[in-house]
Structures are given as C-alpha cells and as structure tokens.
Coordinates of N, CA and C in Angstrom, one line a residue:
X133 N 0.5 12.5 14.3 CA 0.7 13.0 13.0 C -0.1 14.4 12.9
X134 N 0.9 15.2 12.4 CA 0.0 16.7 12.4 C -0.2 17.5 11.2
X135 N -1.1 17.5 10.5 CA -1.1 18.2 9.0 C -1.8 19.6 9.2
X136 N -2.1 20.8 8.0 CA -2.6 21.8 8.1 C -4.3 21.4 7.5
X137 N -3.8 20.5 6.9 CA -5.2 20.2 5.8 C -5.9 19.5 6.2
X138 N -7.3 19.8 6.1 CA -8.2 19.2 7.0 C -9.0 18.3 5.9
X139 N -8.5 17.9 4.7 CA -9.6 16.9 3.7 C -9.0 15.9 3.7
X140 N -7.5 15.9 4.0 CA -6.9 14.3 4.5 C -6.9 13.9 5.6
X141 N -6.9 14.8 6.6 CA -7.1 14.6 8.0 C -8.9 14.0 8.1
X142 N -9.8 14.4 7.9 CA -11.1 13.7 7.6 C -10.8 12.7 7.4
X143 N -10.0 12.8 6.1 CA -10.3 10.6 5.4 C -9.9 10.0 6.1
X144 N -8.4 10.3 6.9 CA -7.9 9.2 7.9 C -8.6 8.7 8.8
X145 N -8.6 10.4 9.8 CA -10.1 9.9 10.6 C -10.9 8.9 10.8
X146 N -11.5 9.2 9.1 CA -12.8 8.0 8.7 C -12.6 7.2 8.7
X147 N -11.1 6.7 8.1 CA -10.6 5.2 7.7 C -10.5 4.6 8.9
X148 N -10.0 5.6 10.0 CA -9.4 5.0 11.5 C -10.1 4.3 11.9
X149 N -12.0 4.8 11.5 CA -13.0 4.4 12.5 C -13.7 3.4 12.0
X150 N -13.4 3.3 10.5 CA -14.0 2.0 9.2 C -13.1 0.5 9.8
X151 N -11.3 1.2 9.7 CA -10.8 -0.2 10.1 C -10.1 -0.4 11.4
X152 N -10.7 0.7 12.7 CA -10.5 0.1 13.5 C -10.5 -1.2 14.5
X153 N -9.6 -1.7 15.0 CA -9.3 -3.3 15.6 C -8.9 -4.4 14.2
X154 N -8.9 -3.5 13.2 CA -7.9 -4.8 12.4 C -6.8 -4.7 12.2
X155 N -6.6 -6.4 12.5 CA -4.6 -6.5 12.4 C -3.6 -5.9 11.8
X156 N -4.1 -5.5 10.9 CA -3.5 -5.3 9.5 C -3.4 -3.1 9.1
X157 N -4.2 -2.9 9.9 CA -4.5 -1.6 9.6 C -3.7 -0.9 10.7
X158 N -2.6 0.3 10.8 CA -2.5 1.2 11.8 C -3.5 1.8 12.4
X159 N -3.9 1.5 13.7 CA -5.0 2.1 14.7 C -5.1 3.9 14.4
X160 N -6.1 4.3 14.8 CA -6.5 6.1 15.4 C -6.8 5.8 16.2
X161 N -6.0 6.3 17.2 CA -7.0 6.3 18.9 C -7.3 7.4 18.6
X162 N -7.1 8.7 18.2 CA -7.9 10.0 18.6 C -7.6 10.7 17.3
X163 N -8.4 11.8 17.4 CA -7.8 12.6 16.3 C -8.9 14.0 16.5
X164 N -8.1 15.2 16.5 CA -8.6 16.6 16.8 C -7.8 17.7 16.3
X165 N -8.4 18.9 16.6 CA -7.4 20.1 16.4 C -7.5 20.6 17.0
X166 N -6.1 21.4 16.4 CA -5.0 22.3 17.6 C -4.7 23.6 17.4
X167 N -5.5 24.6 17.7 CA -5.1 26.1 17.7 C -3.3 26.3 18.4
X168 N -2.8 26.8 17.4 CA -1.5 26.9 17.2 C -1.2 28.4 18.7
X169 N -0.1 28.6 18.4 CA 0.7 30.1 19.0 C 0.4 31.1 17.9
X170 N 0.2 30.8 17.1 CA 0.5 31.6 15.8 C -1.0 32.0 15.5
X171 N -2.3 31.6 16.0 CA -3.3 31.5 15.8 C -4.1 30.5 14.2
X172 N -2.9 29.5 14.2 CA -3.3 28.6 13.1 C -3.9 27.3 13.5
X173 N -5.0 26.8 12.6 CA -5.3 25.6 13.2 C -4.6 24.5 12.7
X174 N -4.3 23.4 13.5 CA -3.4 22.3 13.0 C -4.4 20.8 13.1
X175 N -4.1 19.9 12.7 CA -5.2 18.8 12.4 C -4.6 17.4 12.8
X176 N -4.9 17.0 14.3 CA -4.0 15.9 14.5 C -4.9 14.4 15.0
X177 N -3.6 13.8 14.5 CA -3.8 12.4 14.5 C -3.5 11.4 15.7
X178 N -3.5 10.5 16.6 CA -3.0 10.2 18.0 C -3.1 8.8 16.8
X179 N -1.8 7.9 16.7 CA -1.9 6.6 15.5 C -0.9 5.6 16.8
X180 N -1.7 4.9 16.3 CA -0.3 3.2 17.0 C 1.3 3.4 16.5
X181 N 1.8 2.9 17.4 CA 3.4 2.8 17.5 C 3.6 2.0 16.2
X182 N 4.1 2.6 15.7 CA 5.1 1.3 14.9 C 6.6 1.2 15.3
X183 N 7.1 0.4 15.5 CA 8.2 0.2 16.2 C 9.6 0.3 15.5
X184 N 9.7 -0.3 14.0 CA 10.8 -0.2 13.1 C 10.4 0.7 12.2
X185 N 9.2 1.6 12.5 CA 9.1 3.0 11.5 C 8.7 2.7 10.1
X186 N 8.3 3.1 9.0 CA 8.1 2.5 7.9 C 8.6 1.5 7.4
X187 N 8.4 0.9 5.8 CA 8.9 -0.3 5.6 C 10.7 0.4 4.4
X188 N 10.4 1.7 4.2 CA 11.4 2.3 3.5 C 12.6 2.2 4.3
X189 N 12.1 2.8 5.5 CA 13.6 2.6 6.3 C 13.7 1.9 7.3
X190 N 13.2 0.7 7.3 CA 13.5 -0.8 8.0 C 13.8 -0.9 7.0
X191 N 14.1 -1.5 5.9 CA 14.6 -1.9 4.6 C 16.0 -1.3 4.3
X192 N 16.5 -0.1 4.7 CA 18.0 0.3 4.4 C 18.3 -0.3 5.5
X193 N 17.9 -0.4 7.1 CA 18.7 -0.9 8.4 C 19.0 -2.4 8.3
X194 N 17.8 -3.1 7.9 CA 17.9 -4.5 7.9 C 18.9 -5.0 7.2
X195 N 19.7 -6.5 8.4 CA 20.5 -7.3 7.7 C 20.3 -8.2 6.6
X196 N 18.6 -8.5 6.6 CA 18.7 -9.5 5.4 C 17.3 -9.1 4.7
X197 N 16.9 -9.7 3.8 CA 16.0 -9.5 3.5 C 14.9 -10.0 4.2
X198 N 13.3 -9.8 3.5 CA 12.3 -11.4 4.0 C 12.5 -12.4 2.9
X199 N 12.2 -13.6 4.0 CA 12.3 -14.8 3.2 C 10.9 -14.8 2.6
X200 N 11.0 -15.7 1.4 CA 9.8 -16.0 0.4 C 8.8 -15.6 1.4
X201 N 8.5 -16.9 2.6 CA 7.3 -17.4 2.8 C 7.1 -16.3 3.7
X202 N 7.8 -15.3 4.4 CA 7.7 -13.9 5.2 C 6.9 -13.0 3.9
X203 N 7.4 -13.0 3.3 CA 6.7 -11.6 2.1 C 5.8 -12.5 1.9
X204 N 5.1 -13.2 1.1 CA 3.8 -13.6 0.9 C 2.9 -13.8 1.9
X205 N 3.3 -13.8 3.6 CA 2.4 -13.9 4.8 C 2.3 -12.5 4.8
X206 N 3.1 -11.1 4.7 CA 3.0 -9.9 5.0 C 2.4 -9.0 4.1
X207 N 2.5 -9.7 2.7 CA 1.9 -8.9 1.5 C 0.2 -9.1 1.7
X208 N 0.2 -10.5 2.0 CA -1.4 -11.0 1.9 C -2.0 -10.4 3.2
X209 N -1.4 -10.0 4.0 CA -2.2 -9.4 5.1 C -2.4 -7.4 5.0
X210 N -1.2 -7.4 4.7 CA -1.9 -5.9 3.7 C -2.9 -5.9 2.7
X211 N -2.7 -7.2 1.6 CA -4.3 -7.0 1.0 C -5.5 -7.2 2.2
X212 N -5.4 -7.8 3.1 CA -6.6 -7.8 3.5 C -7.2 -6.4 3.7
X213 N -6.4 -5.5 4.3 CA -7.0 -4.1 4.6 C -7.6 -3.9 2.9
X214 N -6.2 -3.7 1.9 CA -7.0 -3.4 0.8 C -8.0 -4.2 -0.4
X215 N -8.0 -5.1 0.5 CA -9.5 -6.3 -0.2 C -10.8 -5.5 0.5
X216 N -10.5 -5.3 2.1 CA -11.8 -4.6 2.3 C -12.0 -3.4 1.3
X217 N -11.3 -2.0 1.5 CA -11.3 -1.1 0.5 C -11.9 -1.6 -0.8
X218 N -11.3 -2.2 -1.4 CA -11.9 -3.2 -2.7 C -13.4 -3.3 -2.7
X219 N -13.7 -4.1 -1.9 CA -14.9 -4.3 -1.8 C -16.3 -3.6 -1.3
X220 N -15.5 -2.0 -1.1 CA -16.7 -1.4 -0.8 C -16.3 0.1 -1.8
X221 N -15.9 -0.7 -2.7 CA -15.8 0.5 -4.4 C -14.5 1.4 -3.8
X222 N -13.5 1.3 -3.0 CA -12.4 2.2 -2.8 C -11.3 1.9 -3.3
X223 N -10.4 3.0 -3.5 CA -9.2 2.9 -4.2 C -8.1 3.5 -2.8
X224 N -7.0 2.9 -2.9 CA -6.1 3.4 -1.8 C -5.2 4.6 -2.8
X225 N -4.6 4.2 -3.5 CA -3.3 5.1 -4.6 C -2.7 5.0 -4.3
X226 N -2.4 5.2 -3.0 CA -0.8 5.6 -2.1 C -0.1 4.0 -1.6
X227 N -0.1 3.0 -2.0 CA 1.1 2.2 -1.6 C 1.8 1.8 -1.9
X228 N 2.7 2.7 -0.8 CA 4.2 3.2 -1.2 C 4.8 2.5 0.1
X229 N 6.5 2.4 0.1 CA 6.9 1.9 1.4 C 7.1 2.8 2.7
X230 N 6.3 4.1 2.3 CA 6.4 4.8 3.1 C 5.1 5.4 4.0
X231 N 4.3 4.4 3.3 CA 2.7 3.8 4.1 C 2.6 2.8 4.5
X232 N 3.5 1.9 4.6 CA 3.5 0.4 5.3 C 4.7 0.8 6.3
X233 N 3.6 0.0 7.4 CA 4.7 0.2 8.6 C 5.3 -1.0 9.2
X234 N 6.6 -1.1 9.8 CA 6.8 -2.3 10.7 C 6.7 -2.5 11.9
X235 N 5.7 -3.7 12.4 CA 5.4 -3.5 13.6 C 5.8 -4.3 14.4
X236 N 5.9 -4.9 15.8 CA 6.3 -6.1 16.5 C 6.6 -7.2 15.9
X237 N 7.4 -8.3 15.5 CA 7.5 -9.3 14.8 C 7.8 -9.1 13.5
X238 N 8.3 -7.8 13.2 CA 8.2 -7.6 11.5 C 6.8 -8.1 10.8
X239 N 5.6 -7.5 11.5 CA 4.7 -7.6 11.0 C 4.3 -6.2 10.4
X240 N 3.4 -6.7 8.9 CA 3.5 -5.7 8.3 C 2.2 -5.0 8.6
X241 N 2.1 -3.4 8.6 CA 0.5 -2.8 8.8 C 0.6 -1.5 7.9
X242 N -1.0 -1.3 7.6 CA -1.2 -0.6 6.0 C -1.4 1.0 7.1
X243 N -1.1 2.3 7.0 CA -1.8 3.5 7.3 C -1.6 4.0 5.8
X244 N -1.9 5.6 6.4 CA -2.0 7.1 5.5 C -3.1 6.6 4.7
X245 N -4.2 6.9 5.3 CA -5.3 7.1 3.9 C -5.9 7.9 3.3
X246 N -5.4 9.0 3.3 CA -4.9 10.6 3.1 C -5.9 11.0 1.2
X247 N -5.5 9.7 0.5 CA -5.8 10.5 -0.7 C -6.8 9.0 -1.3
X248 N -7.4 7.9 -0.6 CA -8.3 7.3 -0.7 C -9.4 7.2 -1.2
X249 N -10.1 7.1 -2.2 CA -11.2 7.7 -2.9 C -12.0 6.8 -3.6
X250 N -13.3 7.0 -3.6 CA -14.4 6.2 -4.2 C -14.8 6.4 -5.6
X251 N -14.7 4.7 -6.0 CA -15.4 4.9 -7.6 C -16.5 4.6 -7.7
X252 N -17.6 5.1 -8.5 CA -18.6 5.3 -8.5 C -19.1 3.9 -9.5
X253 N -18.1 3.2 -10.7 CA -17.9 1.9 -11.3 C -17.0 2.1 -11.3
X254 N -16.4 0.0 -11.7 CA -15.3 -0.5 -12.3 C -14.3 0.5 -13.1
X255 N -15.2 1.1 -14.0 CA -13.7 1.8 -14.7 C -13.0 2.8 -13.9
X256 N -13.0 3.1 -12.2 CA -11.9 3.6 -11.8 C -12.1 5.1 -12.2
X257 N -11.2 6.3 -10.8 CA -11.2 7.3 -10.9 C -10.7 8.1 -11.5
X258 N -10.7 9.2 -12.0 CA -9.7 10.1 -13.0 C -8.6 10.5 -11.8
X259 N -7.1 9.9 -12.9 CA -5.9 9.6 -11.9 C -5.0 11.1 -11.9
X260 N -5.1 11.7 -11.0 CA -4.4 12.7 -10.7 C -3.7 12.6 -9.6
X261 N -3.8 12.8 -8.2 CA -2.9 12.9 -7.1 C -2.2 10.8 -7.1
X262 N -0.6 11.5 -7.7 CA 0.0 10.4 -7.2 C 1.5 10.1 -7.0
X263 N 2.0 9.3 -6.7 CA 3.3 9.0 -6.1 C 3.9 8.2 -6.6
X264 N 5.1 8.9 -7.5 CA 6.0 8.0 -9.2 C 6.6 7.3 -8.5
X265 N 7.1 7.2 -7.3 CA 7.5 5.7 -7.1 C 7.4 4.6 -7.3
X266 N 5.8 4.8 -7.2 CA 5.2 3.1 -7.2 C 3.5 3.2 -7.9
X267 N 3.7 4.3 -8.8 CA 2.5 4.1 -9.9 C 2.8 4.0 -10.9
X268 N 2.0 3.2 -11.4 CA 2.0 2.6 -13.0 C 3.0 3.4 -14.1
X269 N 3.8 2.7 -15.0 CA 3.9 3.8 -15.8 C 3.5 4.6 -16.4
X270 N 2.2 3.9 -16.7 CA 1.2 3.7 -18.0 C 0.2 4.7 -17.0
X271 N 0.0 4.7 -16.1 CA -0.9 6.2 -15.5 C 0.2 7.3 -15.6
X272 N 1.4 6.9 -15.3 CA 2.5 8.5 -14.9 C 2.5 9.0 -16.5
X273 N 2.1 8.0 -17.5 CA 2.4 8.6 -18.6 C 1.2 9.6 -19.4
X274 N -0.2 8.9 -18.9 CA -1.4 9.3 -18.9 C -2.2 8.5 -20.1
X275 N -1.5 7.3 -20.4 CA -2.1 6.1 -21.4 C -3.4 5.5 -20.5
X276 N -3.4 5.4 -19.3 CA -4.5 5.3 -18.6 C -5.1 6.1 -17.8
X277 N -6.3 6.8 -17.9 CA -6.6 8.0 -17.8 C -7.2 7.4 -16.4
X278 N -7.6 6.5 -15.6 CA -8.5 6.1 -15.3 C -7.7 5.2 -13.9
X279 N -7.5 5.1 -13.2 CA -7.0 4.6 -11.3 C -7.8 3.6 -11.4
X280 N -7.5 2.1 -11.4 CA -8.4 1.1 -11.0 C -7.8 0.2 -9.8
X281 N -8.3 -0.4 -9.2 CA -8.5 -1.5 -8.4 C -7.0 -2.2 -9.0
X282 N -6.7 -2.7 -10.0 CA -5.2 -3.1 -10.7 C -4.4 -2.2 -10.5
X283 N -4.4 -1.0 -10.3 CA -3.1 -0.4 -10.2 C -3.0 0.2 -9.0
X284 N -4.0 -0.2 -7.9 CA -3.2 -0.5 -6.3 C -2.6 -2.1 -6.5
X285 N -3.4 -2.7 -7.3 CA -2.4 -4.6 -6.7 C -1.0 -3.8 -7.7
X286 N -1.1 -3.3 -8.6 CA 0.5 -3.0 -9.3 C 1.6 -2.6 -8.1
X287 N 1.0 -1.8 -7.6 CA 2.0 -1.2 -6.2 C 2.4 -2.0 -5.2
X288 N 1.1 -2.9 -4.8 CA 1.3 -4.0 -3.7 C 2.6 -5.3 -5.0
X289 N 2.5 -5.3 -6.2 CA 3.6 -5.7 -6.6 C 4.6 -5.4 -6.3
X290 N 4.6 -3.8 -6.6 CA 6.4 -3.0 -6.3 C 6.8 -3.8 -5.0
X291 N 5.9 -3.5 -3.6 CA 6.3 -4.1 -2.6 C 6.6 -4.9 -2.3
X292 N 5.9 -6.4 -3.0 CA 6.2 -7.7 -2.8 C 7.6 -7.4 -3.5
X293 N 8.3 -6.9 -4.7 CA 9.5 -7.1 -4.8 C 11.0 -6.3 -4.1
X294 N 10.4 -5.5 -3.4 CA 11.2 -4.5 -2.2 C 11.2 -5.2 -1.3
X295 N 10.1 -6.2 -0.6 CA 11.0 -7.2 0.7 C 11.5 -8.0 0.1
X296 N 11.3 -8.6 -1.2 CA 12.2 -9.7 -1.7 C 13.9 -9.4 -2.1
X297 N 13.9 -8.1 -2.5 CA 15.6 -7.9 -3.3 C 16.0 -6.9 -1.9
X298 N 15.3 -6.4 -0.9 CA 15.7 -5.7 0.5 C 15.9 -4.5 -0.3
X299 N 15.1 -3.5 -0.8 CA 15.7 -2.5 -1.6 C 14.3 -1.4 -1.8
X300 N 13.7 -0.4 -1.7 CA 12.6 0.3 -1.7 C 13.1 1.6 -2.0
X301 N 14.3 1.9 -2.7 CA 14.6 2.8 -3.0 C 14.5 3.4 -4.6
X302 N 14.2 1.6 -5.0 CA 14.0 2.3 -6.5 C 12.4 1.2 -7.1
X303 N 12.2 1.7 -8.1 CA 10.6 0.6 -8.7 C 11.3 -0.6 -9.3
X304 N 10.5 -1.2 -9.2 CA 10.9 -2.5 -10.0 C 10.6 -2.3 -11.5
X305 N 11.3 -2.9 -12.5 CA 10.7 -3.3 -13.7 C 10.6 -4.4 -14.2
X306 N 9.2 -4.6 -15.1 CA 9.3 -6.1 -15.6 C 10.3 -6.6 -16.0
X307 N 11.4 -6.6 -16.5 CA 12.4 -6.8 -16.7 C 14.0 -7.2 -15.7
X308 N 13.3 -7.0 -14.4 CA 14.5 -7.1 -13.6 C 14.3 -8.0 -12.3
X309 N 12.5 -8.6 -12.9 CA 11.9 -9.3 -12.2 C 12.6 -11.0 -11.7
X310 N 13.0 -11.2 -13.2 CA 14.2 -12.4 -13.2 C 15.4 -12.8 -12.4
X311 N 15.4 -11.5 -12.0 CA 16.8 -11.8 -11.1 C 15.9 -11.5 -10.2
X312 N 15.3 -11.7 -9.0 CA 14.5 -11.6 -7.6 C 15.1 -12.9 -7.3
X313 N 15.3 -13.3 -6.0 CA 15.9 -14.4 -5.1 C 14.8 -14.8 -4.5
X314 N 13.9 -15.6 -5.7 CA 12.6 -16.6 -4.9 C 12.5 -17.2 -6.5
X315 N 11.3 -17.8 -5.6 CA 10.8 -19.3 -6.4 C 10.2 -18.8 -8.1
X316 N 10.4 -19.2 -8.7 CA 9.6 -18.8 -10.1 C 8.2 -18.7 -10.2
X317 N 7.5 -19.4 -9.1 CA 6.1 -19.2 -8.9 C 6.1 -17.7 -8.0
X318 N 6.8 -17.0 -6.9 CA 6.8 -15.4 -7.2 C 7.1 -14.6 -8.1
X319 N 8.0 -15.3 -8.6 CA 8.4 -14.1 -10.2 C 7.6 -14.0 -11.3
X320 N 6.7 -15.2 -11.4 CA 5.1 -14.9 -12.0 C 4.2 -13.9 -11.4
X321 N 3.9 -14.0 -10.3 CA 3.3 -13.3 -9.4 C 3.6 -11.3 -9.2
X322 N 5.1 -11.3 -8.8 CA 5.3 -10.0 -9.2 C 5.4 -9.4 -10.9
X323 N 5.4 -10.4 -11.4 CA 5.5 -10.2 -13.0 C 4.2 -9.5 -13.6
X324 N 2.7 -11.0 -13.0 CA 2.1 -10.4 -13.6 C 1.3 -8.9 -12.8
X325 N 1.9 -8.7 -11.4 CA 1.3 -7.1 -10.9 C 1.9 -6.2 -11.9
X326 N 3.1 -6.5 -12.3 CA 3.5 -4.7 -12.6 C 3.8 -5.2 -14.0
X327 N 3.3 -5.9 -14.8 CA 3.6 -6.3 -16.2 C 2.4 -5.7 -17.0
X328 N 1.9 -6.0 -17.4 CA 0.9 -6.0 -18.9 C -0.5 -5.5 -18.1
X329 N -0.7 -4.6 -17.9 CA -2.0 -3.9 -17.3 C -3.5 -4.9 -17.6
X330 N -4.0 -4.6 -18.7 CA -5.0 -5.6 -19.1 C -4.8 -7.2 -18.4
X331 N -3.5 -7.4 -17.9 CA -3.4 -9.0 -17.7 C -3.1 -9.0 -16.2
X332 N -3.0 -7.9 -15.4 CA -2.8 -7.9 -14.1 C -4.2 -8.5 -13.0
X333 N -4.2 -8.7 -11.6 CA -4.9 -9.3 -11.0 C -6.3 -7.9 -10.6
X334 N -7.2 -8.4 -10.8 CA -8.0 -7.7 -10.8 C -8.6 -7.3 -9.3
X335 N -8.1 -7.9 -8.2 CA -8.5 -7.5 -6.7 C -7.5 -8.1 -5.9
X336 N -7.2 -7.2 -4.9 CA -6.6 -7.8 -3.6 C -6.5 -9.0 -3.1
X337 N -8.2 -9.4 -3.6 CA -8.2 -10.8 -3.1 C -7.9 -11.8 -4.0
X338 N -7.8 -11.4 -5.4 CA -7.2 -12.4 -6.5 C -6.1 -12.7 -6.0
X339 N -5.5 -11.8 -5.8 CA -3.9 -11.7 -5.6 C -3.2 -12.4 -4.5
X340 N -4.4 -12.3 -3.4 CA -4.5 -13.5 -2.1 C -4.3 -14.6 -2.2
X341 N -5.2 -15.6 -3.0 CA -5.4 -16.4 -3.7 C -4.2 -17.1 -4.4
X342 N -2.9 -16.0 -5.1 CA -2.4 -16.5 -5.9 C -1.2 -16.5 -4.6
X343 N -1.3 -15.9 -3.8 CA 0.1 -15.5 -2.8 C -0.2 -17.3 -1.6
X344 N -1.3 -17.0 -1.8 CA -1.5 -18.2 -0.8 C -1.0 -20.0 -1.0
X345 N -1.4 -19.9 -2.9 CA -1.0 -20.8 -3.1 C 0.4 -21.3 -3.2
X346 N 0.7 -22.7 -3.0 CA 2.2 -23.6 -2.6 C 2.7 -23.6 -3.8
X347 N 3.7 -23.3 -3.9 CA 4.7 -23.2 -5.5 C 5.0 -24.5 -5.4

C-alpha cells in the first residue's frame, strides 16, 4: 500500500505493531519510504495477502451469501480487533466493507487504520473525517456532534447485514431489517446497531456477547 500522506501511514504503522500476530487483524510486515523519480516522497506499507480482496468485492463475486452462524463467527472476530481498540479509549470510524478483508476460509480480517483516533472520555471525538456509507445518519446529519464507541458497533451492524442479504453496495435501514434471511434473534441484533442511537450496544464486546449467544 502506497500513500503520499505520512499521518495515516504513521497510524497504520502503529496499529501494525499494536496488533501484530492477531487473527483477526491484517498483518505489517514492514513499512518505509520511497523517494520517487519525480523526487517525491511516497509512504509504504509491505500488509498480508488477502486472497478474495475486500469484503465489497467478494460480495458482488460470491454465489451465496454467509450463512447465520458464518456472519456471527466473522463479525465477532472483527470485534475482537475492535474490542481491543475499545478498550484502550480508541475509535476506528472506518468500518466499511472496504476495510474488511477476505482471507483463507472466508475468514474475516479488520485493516486500514488510517483515520483511528483516541478519546480522551466516553463522550467520544468531534466527528469529522467520515465515510456515508456506513456512518450514522444521525452523525452525517450532525445531530451527534460527538463519534462514540456505538457508532463503530453501528457500522459493524451495516456489516453483519451485508453478509447476511450478500449486498455491500448500499446501507441498511432500520426498516429493511425485517426482510434479512436469518433468525429473529439477528434481526434484533442488527436492529438494535443501527436503530435508536441511545439504545445501541455500547462496546464491541457487548455486541460479542449478544452474537455469541444461541437464538
């Protein structure tokens, strides 16, 4: 991965060296810069293969969707990356299907931690750098002034409903949650990520918790 910008290239860096050797996280084996032909400097990344490329476009190739119990094994292991984050006061922003990758086994793994940022408290950072795909409405609208810990699990909702309907081209809405092809105990679940803000799960690892349990 090669960028010009050297304040995302840092965070990854950092992240690479924070969550290096876990499952769940895309590896950095290296990362340096590169004096161009042009005499520019360039900022690069040396990252693990992913084999079926993000989860956006393994999602238009794929024949079928994941089944229930595949998305709740793959979602709950991307929270684990973002439960760590969680729990050392970080916000990710960016999960989108175009930061989840597919790896060997259609397993899922978290990168790009490009715009990752620390809250200083609970009430979360002033929300500016973000990606309308799969953020809140209620931040794109600017009713929440404030990026919390709930509106990365809101995203990690969008996604649990993108392996379920095989579709990552558009957001989900509360309202379209009903028709999803799983058990009513998921359709609570993505309901209450991307439903009613105040009522959403308050950590990665709540959300674990609720993914884990047997409908």
């Amino acid at each position: 991965k090669v960028s010009p910008h050297i304040d995302g290239w840092l965070r990854e860096a950092y992240f690479g060296q924070l969550l290096d050797g876990h499952p769940r996280a895309i590896r950095v084996f290296d990362r340096f810069p590169l004096m161009t032909g042009e005499g520019r400097i360039v900022y690069c990344l040396s990252l693990e293969y992913a084999r079926h490329g993000d989860l956006s476009a393994y999602l238009k190739r794929a024949e079928r969707p994941f089944s229930e119990a595949a998305a709740r094994r793959e979602i709950a292991g991307i929270l684990q990356v973002l439960g760590k984050l969680h729990r050392g006061q970080l916000l990710h922003r960016d999960l989108t299907p175009m930061n989840v990758f597919v790896c060997e086994d259609r397993r899922l793994k978290l990168g790009d931690f490009g715009i990752v940022r620390a809250q200083s408290d609970h009430r979360g950072i002033t929300a500016r750098t973000m990606n309308v795909l799969t953020a809140p409405s209620d931040i794109i609208a600017g009713a929440a002034p404030k990026w919390q810990a709930r509106d990365d699990v809101y995203q990690v909702g969008q996604l649990l409903g993108m392996l379920v309907k095989k579709d990552a081209d558009q957001r989900l809405r509360p309202a379209d949650v009903r028709g999803l092809d799983c058990s009513d105990h998921l359709k609570e679940i993505v309901y209450r990520c991307i439903g009613e803000r105040r009522k959403r799960y308050e950590s990665a690892d709540e959300l674990i918790t609720a993914l884990r349990k047997a409908p």
